[in-house]
XYZ file of N, CA and C in Angstrom:
765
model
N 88.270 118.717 74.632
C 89.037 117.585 75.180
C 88.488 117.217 76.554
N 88.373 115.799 77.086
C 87.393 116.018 77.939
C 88.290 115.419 79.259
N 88.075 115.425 80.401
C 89.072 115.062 81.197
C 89.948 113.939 80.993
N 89.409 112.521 80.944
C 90.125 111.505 80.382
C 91.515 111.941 79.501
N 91.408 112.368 78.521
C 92.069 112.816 77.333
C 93.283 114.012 77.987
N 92.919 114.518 78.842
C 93.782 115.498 79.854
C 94.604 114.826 80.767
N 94.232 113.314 81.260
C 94.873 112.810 82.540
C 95.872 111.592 81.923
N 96.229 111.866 80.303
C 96.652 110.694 79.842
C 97.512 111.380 78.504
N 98.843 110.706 78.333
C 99.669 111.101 77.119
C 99.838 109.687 76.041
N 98.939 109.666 75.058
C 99.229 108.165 74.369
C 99.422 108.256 73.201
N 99.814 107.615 72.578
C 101.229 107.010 71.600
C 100.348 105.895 70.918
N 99.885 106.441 69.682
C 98.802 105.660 68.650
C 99.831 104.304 68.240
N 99.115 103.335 68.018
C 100.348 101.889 67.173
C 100.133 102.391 65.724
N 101.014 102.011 65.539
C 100.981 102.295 63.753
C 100.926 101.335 62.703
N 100.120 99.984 63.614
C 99.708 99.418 63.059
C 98.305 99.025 63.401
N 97.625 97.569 62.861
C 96.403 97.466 63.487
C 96.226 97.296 65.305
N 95.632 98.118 65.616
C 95.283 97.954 67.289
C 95.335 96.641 67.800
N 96.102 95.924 68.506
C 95.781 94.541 69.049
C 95.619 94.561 70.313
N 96.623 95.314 71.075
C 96.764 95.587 72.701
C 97.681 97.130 73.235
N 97.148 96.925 74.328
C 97.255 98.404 74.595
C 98.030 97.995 76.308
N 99.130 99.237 76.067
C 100.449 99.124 77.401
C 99.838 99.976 77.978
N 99.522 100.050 79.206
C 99.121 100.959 80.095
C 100.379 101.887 81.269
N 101.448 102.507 81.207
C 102.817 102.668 81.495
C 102.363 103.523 82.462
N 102.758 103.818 84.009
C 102.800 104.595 84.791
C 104.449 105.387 85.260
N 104.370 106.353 84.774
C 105.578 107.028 85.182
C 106.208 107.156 86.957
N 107.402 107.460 87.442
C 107.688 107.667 88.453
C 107.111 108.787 89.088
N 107.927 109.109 90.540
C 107.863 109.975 91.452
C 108.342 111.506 90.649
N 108.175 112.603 90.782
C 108.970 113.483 90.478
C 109.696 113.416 88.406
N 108.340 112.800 87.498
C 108.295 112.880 86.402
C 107.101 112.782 85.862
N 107.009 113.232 84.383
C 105.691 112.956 83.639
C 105.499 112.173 82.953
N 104.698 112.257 82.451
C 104.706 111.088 81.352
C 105.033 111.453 80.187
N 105.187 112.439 79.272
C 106.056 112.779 78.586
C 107.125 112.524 78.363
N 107.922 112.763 79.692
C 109.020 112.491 79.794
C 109.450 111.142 79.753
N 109.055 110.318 80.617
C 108.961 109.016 80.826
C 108.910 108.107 79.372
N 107.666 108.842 78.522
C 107.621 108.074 77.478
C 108.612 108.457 76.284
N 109.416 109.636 76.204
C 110.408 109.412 75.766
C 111.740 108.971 76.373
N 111.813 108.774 77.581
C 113.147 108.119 77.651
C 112.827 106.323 77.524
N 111.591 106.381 77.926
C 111.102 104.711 77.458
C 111.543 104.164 75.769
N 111.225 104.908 75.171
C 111.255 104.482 74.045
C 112.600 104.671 72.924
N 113.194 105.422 73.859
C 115.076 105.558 73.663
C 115.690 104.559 74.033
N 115.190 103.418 74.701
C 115.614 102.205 75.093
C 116.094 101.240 74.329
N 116.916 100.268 73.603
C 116.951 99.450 72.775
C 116.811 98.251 73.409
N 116.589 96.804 72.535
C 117.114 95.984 72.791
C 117.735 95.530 72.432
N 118.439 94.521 72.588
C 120.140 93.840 71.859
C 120.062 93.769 70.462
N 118.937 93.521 69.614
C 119.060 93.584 68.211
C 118.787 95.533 67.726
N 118.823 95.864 69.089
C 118.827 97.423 68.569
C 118.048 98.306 68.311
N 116.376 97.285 68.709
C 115.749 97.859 68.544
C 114.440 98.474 68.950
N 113.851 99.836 68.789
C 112.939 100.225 70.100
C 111.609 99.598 70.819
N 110.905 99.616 71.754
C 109.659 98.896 71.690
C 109.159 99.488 70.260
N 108.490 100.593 69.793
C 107.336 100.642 68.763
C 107.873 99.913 68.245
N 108.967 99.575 67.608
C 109.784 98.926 66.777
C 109.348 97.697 66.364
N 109.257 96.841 67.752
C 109.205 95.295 68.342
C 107.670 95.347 68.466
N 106.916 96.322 68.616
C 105.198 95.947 69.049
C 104.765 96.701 67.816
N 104.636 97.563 67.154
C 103.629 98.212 66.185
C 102.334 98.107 66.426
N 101.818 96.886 66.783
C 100.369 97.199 67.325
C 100.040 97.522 68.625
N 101.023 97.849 69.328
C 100.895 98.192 70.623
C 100.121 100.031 71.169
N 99.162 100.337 71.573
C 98.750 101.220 72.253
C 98.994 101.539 73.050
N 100.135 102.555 73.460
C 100.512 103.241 74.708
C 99.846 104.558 75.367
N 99.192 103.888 76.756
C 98.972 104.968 77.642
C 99.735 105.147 78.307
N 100.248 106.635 78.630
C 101.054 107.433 79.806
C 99.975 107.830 80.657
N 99.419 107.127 81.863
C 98.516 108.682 82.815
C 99.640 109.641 83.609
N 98.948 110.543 83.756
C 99.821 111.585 84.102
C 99.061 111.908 85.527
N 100.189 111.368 86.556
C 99.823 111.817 88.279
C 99.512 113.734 88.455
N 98.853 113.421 89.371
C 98.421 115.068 89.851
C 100.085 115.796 90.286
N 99.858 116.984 90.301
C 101.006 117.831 91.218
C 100.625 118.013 92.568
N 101.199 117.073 93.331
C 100.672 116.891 95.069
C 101.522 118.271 95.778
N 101.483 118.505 96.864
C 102.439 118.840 98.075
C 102.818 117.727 98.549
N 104.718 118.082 98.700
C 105.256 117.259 99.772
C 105.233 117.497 100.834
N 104.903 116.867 101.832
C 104.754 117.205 103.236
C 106.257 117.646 103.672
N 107.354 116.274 103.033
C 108.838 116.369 103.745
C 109.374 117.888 103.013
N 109.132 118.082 101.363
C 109.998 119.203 101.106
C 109.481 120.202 100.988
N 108.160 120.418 101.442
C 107.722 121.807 101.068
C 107.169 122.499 100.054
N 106.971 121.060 99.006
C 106.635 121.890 97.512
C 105.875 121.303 96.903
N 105.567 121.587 95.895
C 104.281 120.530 95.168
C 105.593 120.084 94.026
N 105.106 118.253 93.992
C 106.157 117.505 92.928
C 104.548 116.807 92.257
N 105.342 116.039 90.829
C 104.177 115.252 90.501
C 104.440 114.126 91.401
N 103.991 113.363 91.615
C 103.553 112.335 92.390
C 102.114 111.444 92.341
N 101.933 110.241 92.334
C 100.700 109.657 92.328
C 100.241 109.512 93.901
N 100.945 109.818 94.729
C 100.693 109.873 96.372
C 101.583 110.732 97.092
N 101.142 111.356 97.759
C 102.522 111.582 98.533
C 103.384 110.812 99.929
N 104.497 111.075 100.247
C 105.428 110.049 100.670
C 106.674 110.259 101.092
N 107.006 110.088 102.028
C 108.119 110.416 103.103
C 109.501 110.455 102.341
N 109.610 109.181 102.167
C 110.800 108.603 101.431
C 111.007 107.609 100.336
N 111.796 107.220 99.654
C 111.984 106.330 98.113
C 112.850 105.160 99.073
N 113.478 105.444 99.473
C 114.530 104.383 100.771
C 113.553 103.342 101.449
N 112.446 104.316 102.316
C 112.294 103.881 102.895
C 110.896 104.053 102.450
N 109.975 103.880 101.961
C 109.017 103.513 101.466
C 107.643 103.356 102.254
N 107.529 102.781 103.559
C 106.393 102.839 104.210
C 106.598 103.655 105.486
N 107.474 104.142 105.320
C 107.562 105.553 106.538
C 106.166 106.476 106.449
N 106.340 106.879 107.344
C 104.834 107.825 107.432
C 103.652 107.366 106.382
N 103.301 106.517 106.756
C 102.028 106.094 105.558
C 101.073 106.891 105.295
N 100.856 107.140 106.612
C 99.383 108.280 106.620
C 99.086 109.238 106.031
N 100.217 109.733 105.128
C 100.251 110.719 104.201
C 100.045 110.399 102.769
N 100.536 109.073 102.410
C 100.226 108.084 101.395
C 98.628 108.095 101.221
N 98.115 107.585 101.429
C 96.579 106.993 101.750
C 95.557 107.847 100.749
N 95.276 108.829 100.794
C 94.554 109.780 99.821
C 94.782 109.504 98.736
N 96.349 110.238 98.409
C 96.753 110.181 96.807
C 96.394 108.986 96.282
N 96.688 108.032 97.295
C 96.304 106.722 96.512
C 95.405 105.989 96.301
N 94.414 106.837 96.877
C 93.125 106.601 95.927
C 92.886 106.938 94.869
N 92.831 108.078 95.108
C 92.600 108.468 94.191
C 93.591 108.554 92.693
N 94.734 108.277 92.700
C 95.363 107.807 91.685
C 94.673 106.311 91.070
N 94.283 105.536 91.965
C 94.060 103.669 91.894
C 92.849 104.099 91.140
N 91.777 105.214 91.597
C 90.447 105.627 90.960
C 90.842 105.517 89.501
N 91.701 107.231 89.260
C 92.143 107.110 88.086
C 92.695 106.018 87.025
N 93.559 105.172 87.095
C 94.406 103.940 86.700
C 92.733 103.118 86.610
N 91.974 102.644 87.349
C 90.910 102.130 87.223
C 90.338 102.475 85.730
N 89.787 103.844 85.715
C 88.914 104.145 84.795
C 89.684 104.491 83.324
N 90.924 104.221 83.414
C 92.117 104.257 82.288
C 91.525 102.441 81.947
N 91.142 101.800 82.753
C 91.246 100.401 81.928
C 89.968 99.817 81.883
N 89.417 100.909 82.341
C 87.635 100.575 81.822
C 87.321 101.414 80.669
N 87.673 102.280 80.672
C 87.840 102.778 78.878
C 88.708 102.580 77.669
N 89.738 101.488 78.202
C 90.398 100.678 77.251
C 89.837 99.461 77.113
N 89.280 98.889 78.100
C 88.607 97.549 77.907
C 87.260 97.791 77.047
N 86.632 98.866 76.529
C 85.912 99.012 75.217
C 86.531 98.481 74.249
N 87.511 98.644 74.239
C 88.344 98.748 72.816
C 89.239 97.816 72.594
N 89.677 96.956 73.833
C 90.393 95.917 73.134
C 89.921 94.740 75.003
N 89.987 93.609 74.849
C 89.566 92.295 75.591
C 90.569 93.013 76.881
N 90.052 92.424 78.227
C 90.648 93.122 79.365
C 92.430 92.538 79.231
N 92.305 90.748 78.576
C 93.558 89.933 78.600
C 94.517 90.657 78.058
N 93.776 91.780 76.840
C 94.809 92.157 75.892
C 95.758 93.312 76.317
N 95.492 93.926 77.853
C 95.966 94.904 78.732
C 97.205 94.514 79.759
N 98.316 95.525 79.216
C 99.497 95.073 80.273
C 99.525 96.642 81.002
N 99.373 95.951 82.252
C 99.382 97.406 83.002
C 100.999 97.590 83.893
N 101.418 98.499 83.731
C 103.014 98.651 83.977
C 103.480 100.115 84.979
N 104.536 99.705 85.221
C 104.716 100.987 86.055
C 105.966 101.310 87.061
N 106.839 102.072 87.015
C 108.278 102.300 87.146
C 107.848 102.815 89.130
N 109.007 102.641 89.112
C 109.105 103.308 91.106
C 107.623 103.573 91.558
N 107.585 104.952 92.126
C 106.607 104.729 92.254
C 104.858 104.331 91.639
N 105.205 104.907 89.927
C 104.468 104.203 89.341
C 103.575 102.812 89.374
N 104.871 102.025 89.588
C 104.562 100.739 89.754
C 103.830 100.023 91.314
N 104.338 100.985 92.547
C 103.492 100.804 93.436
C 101.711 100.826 93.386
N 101.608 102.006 92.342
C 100.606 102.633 92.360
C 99.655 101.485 91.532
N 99.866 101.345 90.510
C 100.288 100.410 89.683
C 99.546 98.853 90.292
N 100.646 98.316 91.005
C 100.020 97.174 91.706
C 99.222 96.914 92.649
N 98.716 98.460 93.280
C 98.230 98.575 94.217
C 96.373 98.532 93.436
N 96.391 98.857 92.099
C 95.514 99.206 91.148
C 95.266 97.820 91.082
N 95.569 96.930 90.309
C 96.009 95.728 89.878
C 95.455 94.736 91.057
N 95.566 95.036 92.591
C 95.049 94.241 93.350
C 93.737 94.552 94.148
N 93.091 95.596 93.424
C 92.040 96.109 93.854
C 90.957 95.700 92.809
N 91.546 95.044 91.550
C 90.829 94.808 89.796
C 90.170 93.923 90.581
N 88.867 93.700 89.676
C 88.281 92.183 89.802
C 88.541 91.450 87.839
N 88.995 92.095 87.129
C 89.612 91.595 85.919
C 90.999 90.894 86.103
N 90.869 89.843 84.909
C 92.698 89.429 84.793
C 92.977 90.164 83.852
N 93.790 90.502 83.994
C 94.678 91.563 82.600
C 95.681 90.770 82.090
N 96.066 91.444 80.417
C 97.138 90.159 80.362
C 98.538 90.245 80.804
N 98.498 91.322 81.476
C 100.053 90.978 82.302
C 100.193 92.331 83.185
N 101.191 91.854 84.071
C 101.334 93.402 84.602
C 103.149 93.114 84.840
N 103.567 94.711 84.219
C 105.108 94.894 85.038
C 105.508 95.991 85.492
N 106.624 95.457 86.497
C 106.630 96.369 87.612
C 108.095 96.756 87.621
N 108.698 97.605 87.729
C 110.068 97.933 87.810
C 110.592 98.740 88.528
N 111.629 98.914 89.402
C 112.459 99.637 90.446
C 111.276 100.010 91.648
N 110.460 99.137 91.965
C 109.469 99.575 92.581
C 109.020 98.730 94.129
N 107.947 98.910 94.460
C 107.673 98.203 95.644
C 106.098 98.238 95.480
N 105.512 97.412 96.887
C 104.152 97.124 97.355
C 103.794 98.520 98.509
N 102.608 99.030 97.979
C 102.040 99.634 99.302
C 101.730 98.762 100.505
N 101.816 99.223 101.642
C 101.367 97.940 103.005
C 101.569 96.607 102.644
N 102.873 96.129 102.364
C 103.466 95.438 101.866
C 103.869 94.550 103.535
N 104.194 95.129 104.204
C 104.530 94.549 106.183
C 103.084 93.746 106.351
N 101.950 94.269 106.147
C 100.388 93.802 106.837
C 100.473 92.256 106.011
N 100.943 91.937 104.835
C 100.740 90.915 103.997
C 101.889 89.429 104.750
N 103.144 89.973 105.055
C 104.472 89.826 104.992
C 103.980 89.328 106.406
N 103.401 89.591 107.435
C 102.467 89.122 109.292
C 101.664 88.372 108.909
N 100.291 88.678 108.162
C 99.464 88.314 108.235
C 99.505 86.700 107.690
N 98.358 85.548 108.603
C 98.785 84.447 108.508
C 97.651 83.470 107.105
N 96.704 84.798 106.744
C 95.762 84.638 105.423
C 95.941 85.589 104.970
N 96.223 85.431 103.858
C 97.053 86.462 102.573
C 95.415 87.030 102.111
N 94.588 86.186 101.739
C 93.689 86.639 100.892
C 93.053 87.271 101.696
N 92.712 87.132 103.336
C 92.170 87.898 104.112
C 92.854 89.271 104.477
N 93.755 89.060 104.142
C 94.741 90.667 103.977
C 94.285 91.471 102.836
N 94.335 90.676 101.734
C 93.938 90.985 100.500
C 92.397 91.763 100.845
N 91.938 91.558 100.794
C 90.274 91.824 101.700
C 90.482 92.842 102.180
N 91.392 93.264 103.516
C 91.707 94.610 104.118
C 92.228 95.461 103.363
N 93.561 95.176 102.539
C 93.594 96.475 102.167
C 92.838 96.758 101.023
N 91.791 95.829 100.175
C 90.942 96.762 99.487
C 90.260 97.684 99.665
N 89.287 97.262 100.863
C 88.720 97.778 101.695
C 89.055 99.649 102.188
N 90.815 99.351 102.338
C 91.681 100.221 102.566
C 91.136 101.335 101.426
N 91.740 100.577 100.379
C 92.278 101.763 99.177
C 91.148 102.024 98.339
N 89.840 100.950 98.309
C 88.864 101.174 97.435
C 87.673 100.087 97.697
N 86.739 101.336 98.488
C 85.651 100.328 99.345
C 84.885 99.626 98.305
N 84.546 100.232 97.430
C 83.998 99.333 96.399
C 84.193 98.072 95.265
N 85.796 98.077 96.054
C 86.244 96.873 95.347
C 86.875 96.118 96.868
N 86.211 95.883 97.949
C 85.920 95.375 98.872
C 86.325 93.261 98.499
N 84.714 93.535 97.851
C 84.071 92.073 97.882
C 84.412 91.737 96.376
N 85.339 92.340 95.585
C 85.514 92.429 93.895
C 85.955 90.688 94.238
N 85.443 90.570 92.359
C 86.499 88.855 92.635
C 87.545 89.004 92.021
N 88.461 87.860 92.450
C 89.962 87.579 92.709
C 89.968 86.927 91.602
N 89.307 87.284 90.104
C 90.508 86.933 89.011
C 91.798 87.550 88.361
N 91.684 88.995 89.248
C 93.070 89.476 88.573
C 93.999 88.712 89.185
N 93.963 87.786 90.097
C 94.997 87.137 90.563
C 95.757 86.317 89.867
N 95.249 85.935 88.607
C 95.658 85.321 87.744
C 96.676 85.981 86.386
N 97.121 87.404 87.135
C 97.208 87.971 85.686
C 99.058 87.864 86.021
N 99.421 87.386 84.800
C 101.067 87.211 84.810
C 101.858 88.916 85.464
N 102.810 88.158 86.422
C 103.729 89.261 86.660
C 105.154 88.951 86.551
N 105.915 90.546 86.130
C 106.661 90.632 85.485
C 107.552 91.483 86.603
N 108.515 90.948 87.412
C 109.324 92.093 87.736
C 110.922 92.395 87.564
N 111.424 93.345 87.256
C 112.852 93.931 86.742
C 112.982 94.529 87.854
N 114.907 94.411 88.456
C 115.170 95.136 89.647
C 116.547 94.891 89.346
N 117.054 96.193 89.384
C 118.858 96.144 89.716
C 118.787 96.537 91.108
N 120.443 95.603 90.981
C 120.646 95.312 92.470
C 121.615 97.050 92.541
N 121.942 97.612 91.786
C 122.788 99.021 92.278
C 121.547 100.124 92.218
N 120.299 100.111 92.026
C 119.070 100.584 92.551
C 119.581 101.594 94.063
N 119.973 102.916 93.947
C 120.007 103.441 94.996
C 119.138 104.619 95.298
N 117.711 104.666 94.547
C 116.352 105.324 94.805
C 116.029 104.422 95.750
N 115.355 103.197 94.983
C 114.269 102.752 95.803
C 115.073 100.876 96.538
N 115.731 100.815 97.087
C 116.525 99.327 96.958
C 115.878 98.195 96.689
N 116.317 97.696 96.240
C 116.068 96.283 96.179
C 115.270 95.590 96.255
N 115.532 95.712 98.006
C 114.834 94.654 98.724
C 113.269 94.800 99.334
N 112.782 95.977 98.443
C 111.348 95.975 98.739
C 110.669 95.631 97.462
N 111.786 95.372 96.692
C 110.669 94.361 95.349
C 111.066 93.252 95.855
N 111.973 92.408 96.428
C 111.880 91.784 96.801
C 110.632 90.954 98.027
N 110.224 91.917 98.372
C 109.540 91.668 99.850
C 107.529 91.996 98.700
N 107.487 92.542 97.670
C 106.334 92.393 96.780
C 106.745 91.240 96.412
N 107.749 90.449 95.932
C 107.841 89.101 94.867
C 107.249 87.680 95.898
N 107.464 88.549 97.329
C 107.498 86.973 98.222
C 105.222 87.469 98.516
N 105.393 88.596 98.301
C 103.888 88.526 98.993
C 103.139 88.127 97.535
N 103.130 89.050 96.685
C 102.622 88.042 95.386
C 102.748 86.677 95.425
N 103.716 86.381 95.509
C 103.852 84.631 94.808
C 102.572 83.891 96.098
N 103.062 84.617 97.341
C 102.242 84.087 98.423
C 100.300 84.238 98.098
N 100.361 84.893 97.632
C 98.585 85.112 97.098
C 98.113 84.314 95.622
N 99.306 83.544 95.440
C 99.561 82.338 94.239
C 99.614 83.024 92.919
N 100.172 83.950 92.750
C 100.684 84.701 91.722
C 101.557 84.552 90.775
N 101.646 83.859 89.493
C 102.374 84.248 88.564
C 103.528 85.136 88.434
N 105.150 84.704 89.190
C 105.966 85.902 89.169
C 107.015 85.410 88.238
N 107.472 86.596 87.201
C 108.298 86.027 86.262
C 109.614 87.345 87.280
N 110.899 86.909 88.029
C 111.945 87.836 88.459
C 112.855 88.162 87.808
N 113.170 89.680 87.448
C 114.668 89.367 86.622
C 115.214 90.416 87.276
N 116.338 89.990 87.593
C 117.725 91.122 88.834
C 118.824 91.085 87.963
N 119.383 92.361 87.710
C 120.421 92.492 87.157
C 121.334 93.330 87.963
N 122.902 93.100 87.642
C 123.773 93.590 88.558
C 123.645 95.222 88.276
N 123.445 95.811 87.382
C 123.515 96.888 87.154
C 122.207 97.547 86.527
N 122.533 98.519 86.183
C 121.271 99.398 85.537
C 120.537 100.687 86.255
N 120.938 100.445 87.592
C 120.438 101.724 88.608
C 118.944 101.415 88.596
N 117.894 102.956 88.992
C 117.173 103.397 89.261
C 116.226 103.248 87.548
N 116.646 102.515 86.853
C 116.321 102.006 85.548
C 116.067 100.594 84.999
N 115.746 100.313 83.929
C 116.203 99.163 83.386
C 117.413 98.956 82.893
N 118.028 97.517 82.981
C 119.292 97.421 82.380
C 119.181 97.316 80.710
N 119.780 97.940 80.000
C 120.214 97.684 78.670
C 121.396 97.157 78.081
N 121.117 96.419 77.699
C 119.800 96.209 76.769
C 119.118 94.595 77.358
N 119.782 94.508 78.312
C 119.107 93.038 79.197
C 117.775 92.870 79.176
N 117.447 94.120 80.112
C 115.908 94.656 80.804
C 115.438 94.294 79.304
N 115.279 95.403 78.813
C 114.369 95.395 77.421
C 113.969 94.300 76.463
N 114.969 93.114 76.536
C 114.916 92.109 76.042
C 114.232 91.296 76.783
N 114.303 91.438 78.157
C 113.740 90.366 78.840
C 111.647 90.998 79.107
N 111.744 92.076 79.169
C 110.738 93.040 78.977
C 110.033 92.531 77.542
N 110.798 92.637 76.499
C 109.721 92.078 75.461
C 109.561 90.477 75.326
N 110.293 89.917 75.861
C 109.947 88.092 76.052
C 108.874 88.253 76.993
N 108.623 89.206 77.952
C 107.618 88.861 78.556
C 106.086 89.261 77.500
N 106.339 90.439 77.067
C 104.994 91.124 76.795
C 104.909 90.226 74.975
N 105.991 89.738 74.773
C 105.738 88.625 73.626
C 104.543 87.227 73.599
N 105.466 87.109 75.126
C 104.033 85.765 75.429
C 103.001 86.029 75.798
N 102.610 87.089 76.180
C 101.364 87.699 76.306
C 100.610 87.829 74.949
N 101.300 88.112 73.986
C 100.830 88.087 72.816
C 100.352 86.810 72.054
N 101.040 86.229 72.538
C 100.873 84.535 71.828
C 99.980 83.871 72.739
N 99.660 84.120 74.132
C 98.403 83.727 74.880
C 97.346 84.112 74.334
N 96.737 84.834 73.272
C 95.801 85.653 72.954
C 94.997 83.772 71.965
């Protein structure tokens, strides 16, 4: 089994291959896990994603076991990180993991893009997942065909939110997170986004997907928003899920 195959838990379609979900789990879970409580999910007619996609290819990557600086212990994590509240506290501790996670997530969609068109790729990703996730996503020089993001936020999300040229921000923090995608071109900018956020969210709040929805849209981004009153540190059900497969539906019919 060769490393690839070690850094990833995936979930064959059981039908013909058309497109492939690329799912990043949270802070302090696996992907195992993740991908079964994902798929315990319904939607209002009751029924699961495989259910609703059959040709869908699911990757889980599975984050390293970091040290926390704050608790003392090694958690899984795709970076490590002060706080879920508060999100860009101590950054400087961030910065590593997240390369090297963005490395990883990279070469997860250069060895799927063998196998199926880059469009045909929705790259996704829960709390911190989804940071990691979009932080991946804005370092691509591919459009993918969609990306979603849930209970989550933007890394250096403040530098975008000041700065008075977005794309020249854009520029820095590649630079930041992945020198070699520096000078990459800006067609992933084109790739549809998808974000889910309850407002009773008391991991990660709110209002730092909020503060990704205003810097995306600002870099002329494709944002599809959906806020629901409830659902927590999750998707709402069976809302989320429904509104989750209207998105990754039209992705399908863009093909």
């Amino acid at each position: 089994m060769d490393s690839f195959s070690c850094s990833c838990h995936t979930i064959s379609p059981s039908d013909s291959h058309t497109h492939t979900v690329i799912f990043l789990h949270g802070r302090d879970s696996t992907a195992e896990q993740f991908e079964q409580e994902l798929f315990e999910s319904q939607a209002s007619d009751g029924r699961y994603l495989r259910q609703i996609f059959p040709q869908f290819r699911w990757i889980f990557p599975k984050s390293q076991v970091r040290p926390s600086m704050r608790f003392g212990e090694e958690i899984s994590q795709w970076f490590d990180m002060w706080s879920t509240e508060d999100p860009h506290a101590e950054r400087q501790i961030q910065l590593d993991g997240l390369r090297s996670s963005i490395a990883l997530i990279r070469r997860v969609i250069d060895v799927e893009s063998k196998l199926v068109a880059p469009s045909r790729i929705i790259l996704c990703g829960i709390s911190q997942g989804c940071a990691t996730a979009i932080s991946t996503l804005l370092c691509g020089s591919r459009m993918l065909g969609g990306f979603v993001g849930m209970c989550g936020w933007m890394p250096y999300v403040n530098e975008f939110s000041e700065a008075p040229n977005k794309l020249t921000e854009l520029h820095k923090l590649r630079s930041c997170l992945d020198e070699a995608a520096a000078d990459a071109a800006l067609e992933a900018l084109a790739t549809p986004i998808f974000v889910a956020r309850s407002q009773d969210d008391d991991v990660v709040p709110i209002q730092h997907s909020t503060v990704m929805r205003k810097c995306l849209q600002d870099l002329g981004m494709q944002v599809t928003w959906q806020e629901y009153h409830t659902g927590g540190h999750w998707v709402h059900e069976p809302q989320g899920i429904d509104d989750l497969v209207d998105f990754m539906s039209r992705t399908l019919a863009a093909q």
